[in-house]
Short mmCIF file of C-alpha atoms in Angstrom, two decimals:
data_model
loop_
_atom_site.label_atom_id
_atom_site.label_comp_id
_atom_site.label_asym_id
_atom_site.label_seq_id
_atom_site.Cartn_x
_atom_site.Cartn_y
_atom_site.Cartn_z
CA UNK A 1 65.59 21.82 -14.68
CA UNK A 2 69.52 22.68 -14.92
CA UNK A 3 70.38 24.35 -11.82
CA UNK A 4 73.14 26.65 -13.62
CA UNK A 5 71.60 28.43 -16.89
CA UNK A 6 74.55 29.71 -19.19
CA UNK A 7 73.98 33.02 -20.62
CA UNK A 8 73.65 33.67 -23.92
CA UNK A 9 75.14 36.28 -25.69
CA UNK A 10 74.05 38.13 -28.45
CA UNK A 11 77.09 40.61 -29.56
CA UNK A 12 76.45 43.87 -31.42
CA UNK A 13 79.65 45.06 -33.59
CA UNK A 14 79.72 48.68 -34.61
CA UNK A 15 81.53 50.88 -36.72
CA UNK A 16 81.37 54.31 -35.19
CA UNK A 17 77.40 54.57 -34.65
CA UNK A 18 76.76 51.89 -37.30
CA UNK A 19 75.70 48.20 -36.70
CA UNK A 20 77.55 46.05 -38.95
CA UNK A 21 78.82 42.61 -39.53
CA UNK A 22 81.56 41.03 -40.93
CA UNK A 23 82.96 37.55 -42.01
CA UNK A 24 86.14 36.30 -40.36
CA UNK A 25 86.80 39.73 -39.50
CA UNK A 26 86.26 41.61 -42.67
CA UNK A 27 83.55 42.54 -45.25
CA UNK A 28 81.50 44.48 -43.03
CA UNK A 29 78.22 44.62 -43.66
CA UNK A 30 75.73 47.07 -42.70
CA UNK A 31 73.00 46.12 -40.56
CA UNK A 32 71.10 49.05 -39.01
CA UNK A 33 71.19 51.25 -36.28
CA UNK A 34 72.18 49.60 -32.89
CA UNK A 35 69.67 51.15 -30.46
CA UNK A 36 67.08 49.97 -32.60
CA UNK A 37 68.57 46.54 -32.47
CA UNK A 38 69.19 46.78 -28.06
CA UNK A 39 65.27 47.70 -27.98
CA UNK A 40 64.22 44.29 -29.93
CA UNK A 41 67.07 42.31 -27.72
CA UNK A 42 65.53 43.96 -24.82
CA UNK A 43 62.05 43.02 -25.32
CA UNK A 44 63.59 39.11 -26.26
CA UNK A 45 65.12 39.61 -22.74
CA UNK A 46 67.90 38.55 -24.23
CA UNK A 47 70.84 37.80 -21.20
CA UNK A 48 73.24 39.59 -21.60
CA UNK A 49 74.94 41.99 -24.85
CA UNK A 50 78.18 42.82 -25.66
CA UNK A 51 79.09 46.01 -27.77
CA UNK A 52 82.16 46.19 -29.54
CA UNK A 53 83.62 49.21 -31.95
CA UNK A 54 85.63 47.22 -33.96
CA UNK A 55 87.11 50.11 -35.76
CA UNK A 56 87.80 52.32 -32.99
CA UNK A 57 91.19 51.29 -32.09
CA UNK A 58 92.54 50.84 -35.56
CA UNK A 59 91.12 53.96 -36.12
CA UNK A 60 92.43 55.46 -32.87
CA UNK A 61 88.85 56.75 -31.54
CA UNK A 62 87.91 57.35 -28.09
CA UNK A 63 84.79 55.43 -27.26
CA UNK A 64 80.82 57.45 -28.59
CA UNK A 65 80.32 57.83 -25.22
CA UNK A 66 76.35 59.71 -26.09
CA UNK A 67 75.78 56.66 -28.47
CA UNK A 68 76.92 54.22 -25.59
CA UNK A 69 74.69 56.15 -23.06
CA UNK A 70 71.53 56.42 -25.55
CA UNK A 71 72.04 52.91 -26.74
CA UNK A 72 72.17 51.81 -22.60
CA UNK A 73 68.96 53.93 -21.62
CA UNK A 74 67.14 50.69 -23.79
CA UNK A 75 69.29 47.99 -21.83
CA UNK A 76 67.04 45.95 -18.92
CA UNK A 77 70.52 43.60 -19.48
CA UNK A 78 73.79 43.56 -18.31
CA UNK A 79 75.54 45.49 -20.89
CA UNK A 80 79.33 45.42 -22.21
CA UNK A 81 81.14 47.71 -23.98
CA UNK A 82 84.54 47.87 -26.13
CA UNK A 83 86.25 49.34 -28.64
CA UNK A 84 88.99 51.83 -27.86
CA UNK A 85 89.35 51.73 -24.12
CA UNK A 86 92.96 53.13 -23.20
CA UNK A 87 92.23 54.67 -19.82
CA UNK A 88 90.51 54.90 -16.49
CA UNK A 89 88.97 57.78 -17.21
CA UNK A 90 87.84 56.24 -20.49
CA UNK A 91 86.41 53.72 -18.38
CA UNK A 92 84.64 56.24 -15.38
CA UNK A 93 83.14 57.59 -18.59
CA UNK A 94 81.69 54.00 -19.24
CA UNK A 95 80.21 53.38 -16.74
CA UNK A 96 78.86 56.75 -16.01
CA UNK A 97 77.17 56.39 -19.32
CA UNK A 98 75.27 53.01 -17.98
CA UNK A 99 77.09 50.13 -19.03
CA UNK A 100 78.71 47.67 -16.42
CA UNK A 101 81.87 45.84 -17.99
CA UNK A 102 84.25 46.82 -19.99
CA UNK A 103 85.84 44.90 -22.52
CA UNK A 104 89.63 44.92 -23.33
CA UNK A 105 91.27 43.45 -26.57
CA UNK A 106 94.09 45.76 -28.23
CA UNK A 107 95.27 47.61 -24.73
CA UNK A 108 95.74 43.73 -23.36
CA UNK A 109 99.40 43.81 -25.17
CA UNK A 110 100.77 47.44 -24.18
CA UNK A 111 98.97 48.07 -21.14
CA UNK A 112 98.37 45.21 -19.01
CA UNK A 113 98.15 47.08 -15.59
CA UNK A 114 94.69 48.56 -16.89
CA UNK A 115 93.25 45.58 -15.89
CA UNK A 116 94.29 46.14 -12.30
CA UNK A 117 93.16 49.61 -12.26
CA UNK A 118 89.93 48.95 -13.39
CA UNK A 119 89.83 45.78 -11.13
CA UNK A 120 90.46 48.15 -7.72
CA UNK A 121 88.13 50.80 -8.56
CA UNK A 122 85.10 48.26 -10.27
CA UNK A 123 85.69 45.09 -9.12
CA UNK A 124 87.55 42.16 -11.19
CA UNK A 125 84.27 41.23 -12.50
CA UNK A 126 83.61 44.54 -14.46
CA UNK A 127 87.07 43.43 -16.91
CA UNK A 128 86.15 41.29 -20.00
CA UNK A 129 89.74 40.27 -21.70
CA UNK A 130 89.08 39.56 -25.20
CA UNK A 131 91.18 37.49 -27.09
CA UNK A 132 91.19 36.71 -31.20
CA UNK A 133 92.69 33.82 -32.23
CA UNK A 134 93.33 33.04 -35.80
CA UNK A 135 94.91 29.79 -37.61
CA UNK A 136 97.85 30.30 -39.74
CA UNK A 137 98.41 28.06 -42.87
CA UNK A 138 100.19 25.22 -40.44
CA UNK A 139 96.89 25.22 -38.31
CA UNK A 140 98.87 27.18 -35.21
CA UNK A 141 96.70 29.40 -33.54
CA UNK A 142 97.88 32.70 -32.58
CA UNK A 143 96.32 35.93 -30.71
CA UNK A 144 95.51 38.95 -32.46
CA UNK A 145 94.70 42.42 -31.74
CA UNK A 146 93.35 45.48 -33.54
CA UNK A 147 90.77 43.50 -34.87
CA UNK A 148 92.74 41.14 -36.24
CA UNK A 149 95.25 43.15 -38.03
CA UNK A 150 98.26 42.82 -35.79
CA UNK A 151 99.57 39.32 -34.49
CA UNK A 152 100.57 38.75 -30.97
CA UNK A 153 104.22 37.13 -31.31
CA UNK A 154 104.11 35.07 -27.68
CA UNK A 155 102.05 31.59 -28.12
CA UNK A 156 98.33 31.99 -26.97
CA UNK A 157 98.69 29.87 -23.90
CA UNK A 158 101.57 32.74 -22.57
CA UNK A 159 99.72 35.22 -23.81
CA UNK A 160 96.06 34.06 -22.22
CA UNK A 161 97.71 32.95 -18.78
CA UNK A 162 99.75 36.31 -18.14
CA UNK A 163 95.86 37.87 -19.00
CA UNK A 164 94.39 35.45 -16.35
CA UNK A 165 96.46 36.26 -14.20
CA UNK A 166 96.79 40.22 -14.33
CA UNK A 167 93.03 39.50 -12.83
CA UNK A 168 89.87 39.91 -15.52
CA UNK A 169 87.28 38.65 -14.71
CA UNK A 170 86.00 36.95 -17.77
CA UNK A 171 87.53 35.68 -20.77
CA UNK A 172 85.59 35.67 -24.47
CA UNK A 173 87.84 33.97 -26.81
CA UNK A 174 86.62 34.84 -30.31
CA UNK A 175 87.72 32.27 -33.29
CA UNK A 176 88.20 34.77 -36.63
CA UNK A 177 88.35 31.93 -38.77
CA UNK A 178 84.91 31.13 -37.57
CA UNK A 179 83.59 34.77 -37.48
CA UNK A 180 80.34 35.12 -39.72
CA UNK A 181 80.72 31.30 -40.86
CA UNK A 182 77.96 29.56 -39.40
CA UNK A 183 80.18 26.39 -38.98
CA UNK A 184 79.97 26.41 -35.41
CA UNK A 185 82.31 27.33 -32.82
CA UNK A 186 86.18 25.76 -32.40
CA UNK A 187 84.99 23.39 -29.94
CA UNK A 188 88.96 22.04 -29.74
CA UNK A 189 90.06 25.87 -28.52
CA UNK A 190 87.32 26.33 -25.99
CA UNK A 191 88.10 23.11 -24.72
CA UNK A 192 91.94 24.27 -24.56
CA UNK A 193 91.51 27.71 -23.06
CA UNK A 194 87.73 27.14 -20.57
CA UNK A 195 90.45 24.35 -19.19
CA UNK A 196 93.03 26.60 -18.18
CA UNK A 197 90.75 29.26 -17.06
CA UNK A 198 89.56 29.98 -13.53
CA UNK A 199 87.40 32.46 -14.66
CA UNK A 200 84.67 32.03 -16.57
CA UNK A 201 85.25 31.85 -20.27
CA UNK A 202 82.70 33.35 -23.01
CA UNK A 203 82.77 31.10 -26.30
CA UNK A 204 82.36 33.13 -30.05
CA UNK A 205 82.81 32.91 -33.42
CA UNK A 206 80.94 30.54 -35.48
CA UNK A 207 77.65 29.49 -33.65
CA UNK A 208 75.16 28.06 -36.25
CA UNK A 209 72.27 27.56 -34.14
CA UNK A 210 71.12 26.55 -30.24
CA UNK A 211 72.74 22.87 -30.73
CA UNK A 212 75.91 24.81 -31.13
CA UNK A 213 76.03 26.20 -27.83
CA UNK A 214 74.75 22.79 -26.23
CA UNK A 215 78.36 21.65 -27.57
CA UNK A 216 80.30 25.27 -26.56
CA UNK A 217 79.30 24.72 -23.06
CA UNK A 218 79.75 20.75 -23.02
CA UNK A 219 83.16 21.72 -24.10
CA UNK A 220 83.65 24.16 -20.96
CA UNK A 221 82.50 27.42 -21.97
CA UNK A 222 80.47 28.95 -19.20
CA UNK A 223 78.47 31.83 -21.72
CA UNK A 224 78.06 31.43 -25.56
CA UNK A 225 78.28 34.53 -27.38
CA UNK A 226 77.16 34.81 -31.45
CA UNK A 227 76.88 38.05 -33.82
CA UNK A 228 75.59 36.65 -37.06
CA UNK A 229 73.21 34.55 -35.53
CA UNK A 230 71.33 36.65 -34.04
CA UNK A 231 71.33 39.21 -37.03
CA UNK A 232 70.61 37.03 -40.23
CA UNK A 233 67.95 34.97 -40.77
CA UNK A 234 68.10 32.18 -43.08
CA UNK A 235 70.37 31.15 -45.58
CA UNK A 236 70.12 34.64 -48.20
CA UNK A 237 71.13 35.86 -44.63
CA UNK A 238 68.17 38.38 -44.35
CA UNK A 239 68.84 40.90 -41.66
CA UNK A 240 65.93 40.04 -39.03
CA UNK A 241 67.18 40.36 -34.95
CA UNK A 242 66.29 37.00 -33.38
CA UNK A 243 67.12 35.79 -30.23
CA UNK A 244 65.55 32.30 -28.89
CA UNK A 245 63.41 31.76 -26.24
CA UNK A 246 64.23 30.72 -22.65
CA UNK A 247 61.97 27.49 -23.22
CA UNK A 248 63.89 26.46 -26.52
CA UNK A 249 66.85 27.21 -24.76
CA UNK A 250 65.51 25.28 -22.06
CA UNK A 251 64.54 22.68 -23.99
CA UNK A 252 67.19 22.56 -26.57
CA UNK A 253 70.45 23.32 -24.35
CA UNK A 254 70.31 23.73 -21.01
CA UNK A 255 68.27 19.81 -20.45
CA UNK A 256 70.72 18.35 -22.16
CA UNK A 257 73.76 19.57 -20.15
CA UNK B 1 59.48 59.23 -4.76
CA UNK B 2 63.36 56.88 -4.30
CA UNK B 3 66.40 58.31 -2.97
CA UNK B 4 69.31 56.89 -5.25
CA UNK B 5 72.68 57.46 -2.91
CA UNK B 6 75.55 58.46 -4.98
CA UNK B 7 79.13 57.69 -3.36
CA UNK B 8 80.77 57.42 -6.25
CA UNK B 9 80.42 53.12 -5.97
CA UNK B 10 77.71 52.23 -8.56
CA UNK B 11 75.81 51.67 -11.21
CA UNK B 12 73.19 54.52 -10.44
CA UNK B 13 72.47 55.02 -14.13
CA UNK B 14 71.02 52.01 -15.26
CA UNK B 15 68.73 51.67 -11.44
CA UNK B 16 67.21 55.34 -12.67
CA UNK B 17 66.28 54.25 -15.87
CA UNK B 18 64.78 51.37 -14.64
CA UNK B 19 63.20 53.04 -12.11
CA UNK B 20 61.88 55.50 -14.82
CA UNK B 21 60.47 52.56 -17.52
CA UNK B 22 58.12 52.06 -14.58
CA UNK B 23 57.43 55.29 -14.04
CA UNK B 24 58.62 55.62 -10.40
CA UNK B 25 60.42 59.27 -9.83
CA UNK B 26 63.66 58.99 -8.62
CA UNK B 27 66.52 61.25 -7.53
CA UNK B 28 70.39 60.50 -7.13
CA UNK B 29 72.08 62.34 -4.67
CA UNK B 30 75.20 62.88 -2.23
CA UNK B 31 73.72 65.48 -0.18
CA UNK B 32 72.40 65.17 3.31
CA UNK B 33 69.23 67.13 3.17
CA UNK B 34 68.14 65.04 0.29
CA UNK B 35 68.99 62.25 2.59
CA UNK B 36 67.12 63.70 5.27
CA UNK B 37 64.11 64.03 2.89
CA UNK B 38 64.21 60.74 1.16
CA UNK B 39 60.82 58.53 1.39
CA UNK B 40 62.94 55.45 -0.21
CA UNK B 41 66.31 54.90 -0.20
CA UNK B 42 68.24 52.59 -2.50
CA UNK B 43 71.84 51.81 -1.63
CA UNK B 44 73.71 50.67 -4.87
CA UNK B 45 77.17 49.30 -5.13
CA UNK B 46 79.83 47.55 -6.88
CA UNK B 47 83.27 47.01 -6.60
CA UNK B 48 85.35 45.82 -3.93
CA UNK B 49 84.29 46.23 -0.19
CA UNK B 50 86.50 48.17 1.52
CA UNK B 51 86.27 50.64 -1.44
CA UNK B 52 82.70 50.82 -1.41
CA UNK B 53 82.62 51.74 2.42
CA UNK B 54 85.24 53.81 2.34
CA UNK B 55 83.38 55.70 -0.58
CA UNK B 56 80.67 55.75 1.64
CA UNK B 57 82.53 57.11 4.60
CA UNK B 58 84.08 59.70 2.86
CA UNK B 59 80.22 60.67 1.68
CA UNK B 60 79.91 62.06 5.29
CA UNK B 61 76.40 60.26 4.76
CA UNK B 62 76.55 57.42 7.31
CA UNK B 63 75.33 59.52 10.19
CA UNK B 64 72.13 60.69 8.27
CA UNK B 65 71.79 57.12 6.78
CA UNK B 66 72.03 55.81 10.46
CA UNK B 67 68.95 58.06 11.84
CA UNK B 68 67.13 57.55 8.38
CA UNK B 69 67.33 53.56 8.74
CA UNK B 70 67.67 52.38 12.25
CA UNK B 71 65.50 55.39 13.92
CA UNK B 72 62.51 56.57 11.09
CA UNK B 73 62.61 53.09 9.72
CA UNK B 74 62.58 54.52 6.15
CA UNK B 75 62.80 51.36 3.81
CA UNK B 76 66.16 51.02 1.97
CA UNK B 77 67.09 48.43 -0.60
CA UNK B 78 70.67 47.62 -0.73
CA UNK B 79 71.67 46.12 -4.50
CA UNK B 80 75.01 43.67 -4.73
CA UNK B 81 77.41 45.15 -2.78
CA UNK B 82 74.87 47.83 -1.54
CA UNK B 83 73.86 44.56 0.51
CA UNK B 84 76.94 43.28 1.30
CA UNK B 85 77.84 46.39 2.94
CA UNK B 86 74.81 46.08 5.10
CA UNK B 87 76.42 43.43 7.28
CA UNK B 88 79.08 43.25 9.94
CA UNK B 89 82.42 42.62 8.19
CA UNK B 90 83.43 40.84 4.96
CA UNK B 91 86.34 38.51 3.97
CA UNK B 92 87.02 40.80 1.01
CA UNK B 93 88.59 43.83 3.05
CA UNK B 94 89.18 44.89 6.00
CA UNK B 95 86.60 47.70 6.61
CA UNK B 96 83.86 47.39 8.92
CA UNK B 97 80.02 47.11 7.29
CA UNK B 98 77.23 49.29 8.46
CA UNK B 99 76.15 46.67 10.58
CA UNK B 100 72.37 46.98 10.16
CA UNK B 101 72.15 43.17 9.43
CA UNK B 102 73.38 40.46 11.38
CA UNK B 103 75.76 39.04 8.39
CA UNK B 104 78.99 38.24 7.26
CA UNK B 105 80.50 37.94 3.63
CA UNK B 106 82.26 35.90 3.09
CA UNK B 107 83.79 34.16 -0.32
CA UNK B 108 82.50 31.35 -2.15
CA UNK B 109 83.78 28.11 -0.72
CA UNK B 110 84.91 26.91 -4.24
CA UNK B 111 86.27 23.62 -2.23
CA UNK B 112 82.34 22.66 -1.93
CA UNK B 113 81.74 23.59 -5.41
CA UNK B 114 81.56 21.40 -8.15
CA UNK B 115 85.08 22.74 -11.24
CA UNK B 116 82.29 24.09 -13.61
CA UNK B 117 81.35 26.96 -11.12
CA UNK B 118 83.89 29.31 -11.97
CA UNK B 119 84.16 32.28 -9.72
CA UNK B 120 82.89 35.12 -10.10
CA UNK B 121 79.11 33.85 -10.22
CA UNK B 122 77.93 35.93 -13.27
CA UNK B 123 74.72 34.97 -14.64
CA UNK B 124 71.03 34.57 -14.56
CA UNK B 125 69.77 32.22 -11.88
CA UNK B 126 66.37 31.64 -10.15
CA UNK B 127 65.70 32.29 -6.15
CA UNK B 128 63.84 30.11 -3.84
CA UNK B 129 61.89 32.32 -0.83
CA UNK B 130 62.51 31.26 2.89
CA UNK B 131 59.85 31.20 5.28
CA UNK B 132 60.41 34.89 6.37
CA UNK B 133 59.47 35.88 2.73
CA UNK B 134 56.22 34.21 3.20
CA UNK B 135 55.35 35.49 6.66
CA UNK B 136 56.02 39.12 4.84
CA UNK B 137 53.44 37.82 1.63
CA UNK B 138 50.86 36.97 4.79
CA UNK B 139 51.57 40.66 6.34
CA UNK B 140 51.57 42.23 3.03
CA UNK B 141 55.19 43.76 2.88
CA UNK B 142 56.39 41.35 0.04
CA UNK B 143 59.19 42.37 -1.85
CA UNK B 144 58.70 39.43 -4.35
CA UNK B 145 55.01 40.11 -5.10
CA UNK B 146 54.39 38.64 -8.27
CA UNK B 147 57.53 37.28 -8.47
CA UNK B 148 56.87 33.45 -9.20
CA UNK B 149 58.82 30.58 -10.01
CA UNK B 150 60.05 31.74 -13.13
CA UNK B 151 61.42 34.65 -12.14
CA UNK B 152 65.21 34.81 -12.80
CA UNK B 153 67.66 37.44 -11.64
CA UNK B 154 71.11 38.20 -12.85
CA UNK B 155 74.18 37.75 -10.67
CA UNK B 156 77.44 38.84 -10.75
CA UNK B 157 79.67 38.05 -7.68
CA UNK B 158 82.48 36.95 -5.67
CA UNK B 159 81.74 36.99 -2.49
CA UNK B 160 78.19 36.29 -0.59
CA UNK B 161 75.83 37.11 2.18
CA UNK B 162 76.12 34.32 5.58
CA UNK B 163 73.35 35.09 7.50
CA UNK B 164 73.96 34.88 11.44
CA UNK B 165 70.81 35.16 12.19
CA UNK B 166 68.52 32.70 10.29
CA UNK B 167 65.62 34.61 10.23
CA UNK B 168 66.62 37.39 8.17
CA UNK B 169 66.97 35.20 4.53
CA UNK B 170 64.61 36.41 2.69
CA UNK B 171 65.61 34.53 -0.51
CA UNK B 172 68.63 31.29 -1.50
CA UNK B 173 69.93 31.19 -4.73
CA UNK B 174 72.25 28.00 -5.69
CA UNK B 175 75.48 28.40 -7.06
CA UNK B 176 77.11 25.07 -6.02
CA UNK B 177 75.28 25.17 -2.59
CA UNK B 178 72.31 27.19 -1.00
CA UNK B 179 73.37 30.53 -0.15
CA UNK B 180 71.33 33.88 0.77
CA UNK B 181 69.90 35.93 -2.28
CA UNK B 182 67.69 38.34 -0.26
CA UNK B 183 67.72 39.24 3.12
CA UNK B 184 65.51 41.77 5.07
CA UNK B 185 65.64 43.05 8.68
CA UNK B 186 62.50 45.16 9.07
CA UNK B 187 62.80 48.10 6.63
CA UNK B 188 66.28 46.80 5.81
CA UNK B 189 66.33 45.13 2.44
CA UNK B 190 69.60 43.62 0.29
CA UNK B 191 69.33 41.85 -2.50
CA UNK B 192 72.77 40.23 -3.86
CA UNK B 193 71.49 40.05 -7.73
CA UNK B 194 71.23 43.63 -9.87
CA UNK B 195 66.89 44.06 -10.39
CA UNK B 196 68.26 46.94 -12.25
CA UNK B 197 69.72 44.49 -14.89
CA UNK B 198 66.95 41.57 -14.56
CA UNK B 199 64.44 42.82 -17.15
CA UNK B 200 60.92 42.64 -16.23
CA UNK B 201 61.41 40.52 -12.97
CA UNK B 202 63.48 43.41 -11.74
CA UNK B 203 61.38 46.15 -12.73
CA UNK B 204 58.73 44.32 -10.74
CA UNK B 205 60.79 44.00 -7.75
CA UNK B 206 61.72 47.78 -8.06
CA UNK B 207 57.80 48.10 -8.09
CA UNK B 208 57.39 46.41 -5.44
CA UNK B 209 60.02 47.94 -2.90
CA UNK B 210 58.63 51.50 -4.14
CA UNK B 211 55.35 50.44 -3.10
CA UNK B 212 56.38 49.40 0.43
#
């Protein structure tokens, strides 16, 4: 029995009030509605989900704060939430509406001191930084935001420490290149980055099955996260939720850590 | 019927729907009388310390809270920092705790902790019961009834309940070392994990504290 179980992540991308997936970052596909898809994680007793709006702040949209509410009234988890966050009182509203982290991405690069805010009122450990990284043609990683559409000049390590250390409480570093792949995660970055990191650092992008999050968290990530995964089924990618169960992820990862 | 105290330091939503899934009624309030009135009390709470009793102070509530707990003995659960606040003083602030449980908070001692335990301690872990928690299963006040080895409860912390007085762990977790979960002091009850975010093993807990 391992003493420390790693959560597991399943993470829910929306489009508004729609549940869909996409492939390094694009294509999105629909899937369904996502309080359908919280009710079948919920009865999987799945660990943990994240919720992102990955079009709300290219599209400059305040968080659905009914949808997040009626989506959290199904959620026996611990429940994140971003897409759009801007403000405190964006954040009040968040949590009001049920859900007890908030996850930052685009607001990391104007608006730094957020973090702090949110860290006073909620604690450090309510602040999820999330960080894209894609390769460029050379292989050089850089940061995104917007969902991927505008590049963070400073080099990741600058730009993940000065996020460190402005005081989140997690980090999930997200691969694009691997979103929606199923070639399993960048084992090299979350080596990089779960090193550097004295908080604890959320792996996705990629994951292809259980024996990819044995190697995520060998590699220093303290919680795997996956999408696709947990939406597809098989290789005509058939849209069934799935989630495993705590003995094969007993048996399959956490034994063998 | 479970008195939900709102102070403007918690997660009150998510405990209410819980609480409804298993069909106990529940109110959330800021108001004395309903204080006054309340059959079960359930202190939530997160953020940092000195926030959460300052919150708490400015509630005007403490006084009722006071005669509630310490005189009618009505039970109150205290969830994450809702516990923490139950004890003396904590290394987090500066602001005294209600002092209804002989305990300090103080921070993980990362120096005894092996690198992977990064701090804050967020995720699901399993408790182990002390000795008090079975002298309560023998008298029948058991907050973990039905609760059994594979019951797993989610965490999310950075700072954690030291017991001065022995007797009133109810519950260890490990996190890097053995440290209180649960603790009790008569009616008093704090648990350090959220029930309200621990699926079924929390809705049974809620169960069981309504049923006290």
């Amino acid at each position: 029995m391992k003493k420390f179980e790693k959560r597991v992540i399943p993470v829910l991308t929306i489009a508004g009030d729609k549940l869909v997936k996409t492939i390094k970052f694009r294509k999105p596909n629909y899937i369904g509605d996502p309080v359908n898809a919280v009710k079948i994680f919920n009865e999987k007793m799945v660990d943990e989900i994240i919720l992102l709006d990955i079009t709300a702040s290219q599209e400059k949209r305040v968080p659905n704060y009914a949808k997040i509410e009626e989506i959290c009234s199904e959620a026996f988890m611990p429940f994140a939430y971003g897409g759009g966050i801007q403000s405190l009182q964006q954040v009040d509203l968040l949590f009001q509406a049920g859900i007890e982290k908030v996850v930052l991405n685009s607001i990391l690069n104007s608006n730094l001191n957020l973090v702090k805010e949110i860290g006073e009122k909620y604690g450090a450990q309510s602040v999820v930084a999330s960080i894209d990284i894609k390769k460029n043609v050379f292989g050089k990683n850089y940061a995104y935001s917007h969902s991927g559409m505008r590049k963070i000049k400073e080099p990741v390590e600058v730009y993940f420490n000065k996020i460190l250390n402005a005081g989140v409480g997690e980090i999930m570093l997200n691969s694009i290149d691997r979103d929606g792949t199923f070639q399993g995660y960048d084992l090299a970055l979350i080596q990089k980055y779960s090193t550097l990191s004295k908080v604890p650092l959320i792996a996705c992008g990629g994951a292809m099955g259980v024996n990819s999050f044995t190697l995520a968290i060998q590699n220093g990530a303290s919680a795997v996260a996956a999408g696709s995964l947990f939406v597809y089924r098989g290789e005509q990618k058939g849209i069934m939720i799935n989630y495993p169960s705590q003995e094969e992820l007993v048996e399959k990862v956490f034994k063998k850590l | 019927m479970v008195t939900i105290i709102d102070y403007g330091a918690g997660n009150i939503k998510s405990i209410r729907n819980m609480l409804k899934r298993i069909g106990v009624p529940s109110t959330i309030t800021s108001e004395k009388q309903a204080v006054q009135d309340a059959e079960k009390i359930i202190l939530p709470g997160v953020g940092h310390f000195d926030y959460g009793m300052r919150q708490l102070k400015q509630s005007g509530l403490i006084e009722v809270l006071n005669q509630k707990v310490l005189e009618e003995k009505t039970p109150l659960l205290g969830i994450c920092l809702g516990a923490q606040m139950l004890g003396n003083k904590s290394e987090e602030g500066s602001e005294n705790g209600l002092g209804w449980i002989n305990m300090d908070i103080i921070k993980f001692k990362i120096e005894q902790m092996p690198p992977t335990c990064k701090i804050p301690n967020m995720g699901w872990n399993k408790i182990s019961k002390s000795k008090t928690a079975l002298q309560n299963k023998n008298k029948g006040v058991d907050l973990f009834q039905h609760l059994e080895e594979d019951a797993r409860f989610y965490f999310v912390h950075s700072y954690h309940m030291l017991p001065l007085d022995t007797e009133v762990t109810l519950a260890t977790a490990n996190y890097g070392y053995e440290y209180a979960a649960a603790v009790q002091q008569g009616n008093i009850y704090g648990v350090q994990f959220h029930p309200e975010k621990s699926h079924f093993f929390g809705m049974r807990l809620l169960e069981n504290f309504a049923g006290l």
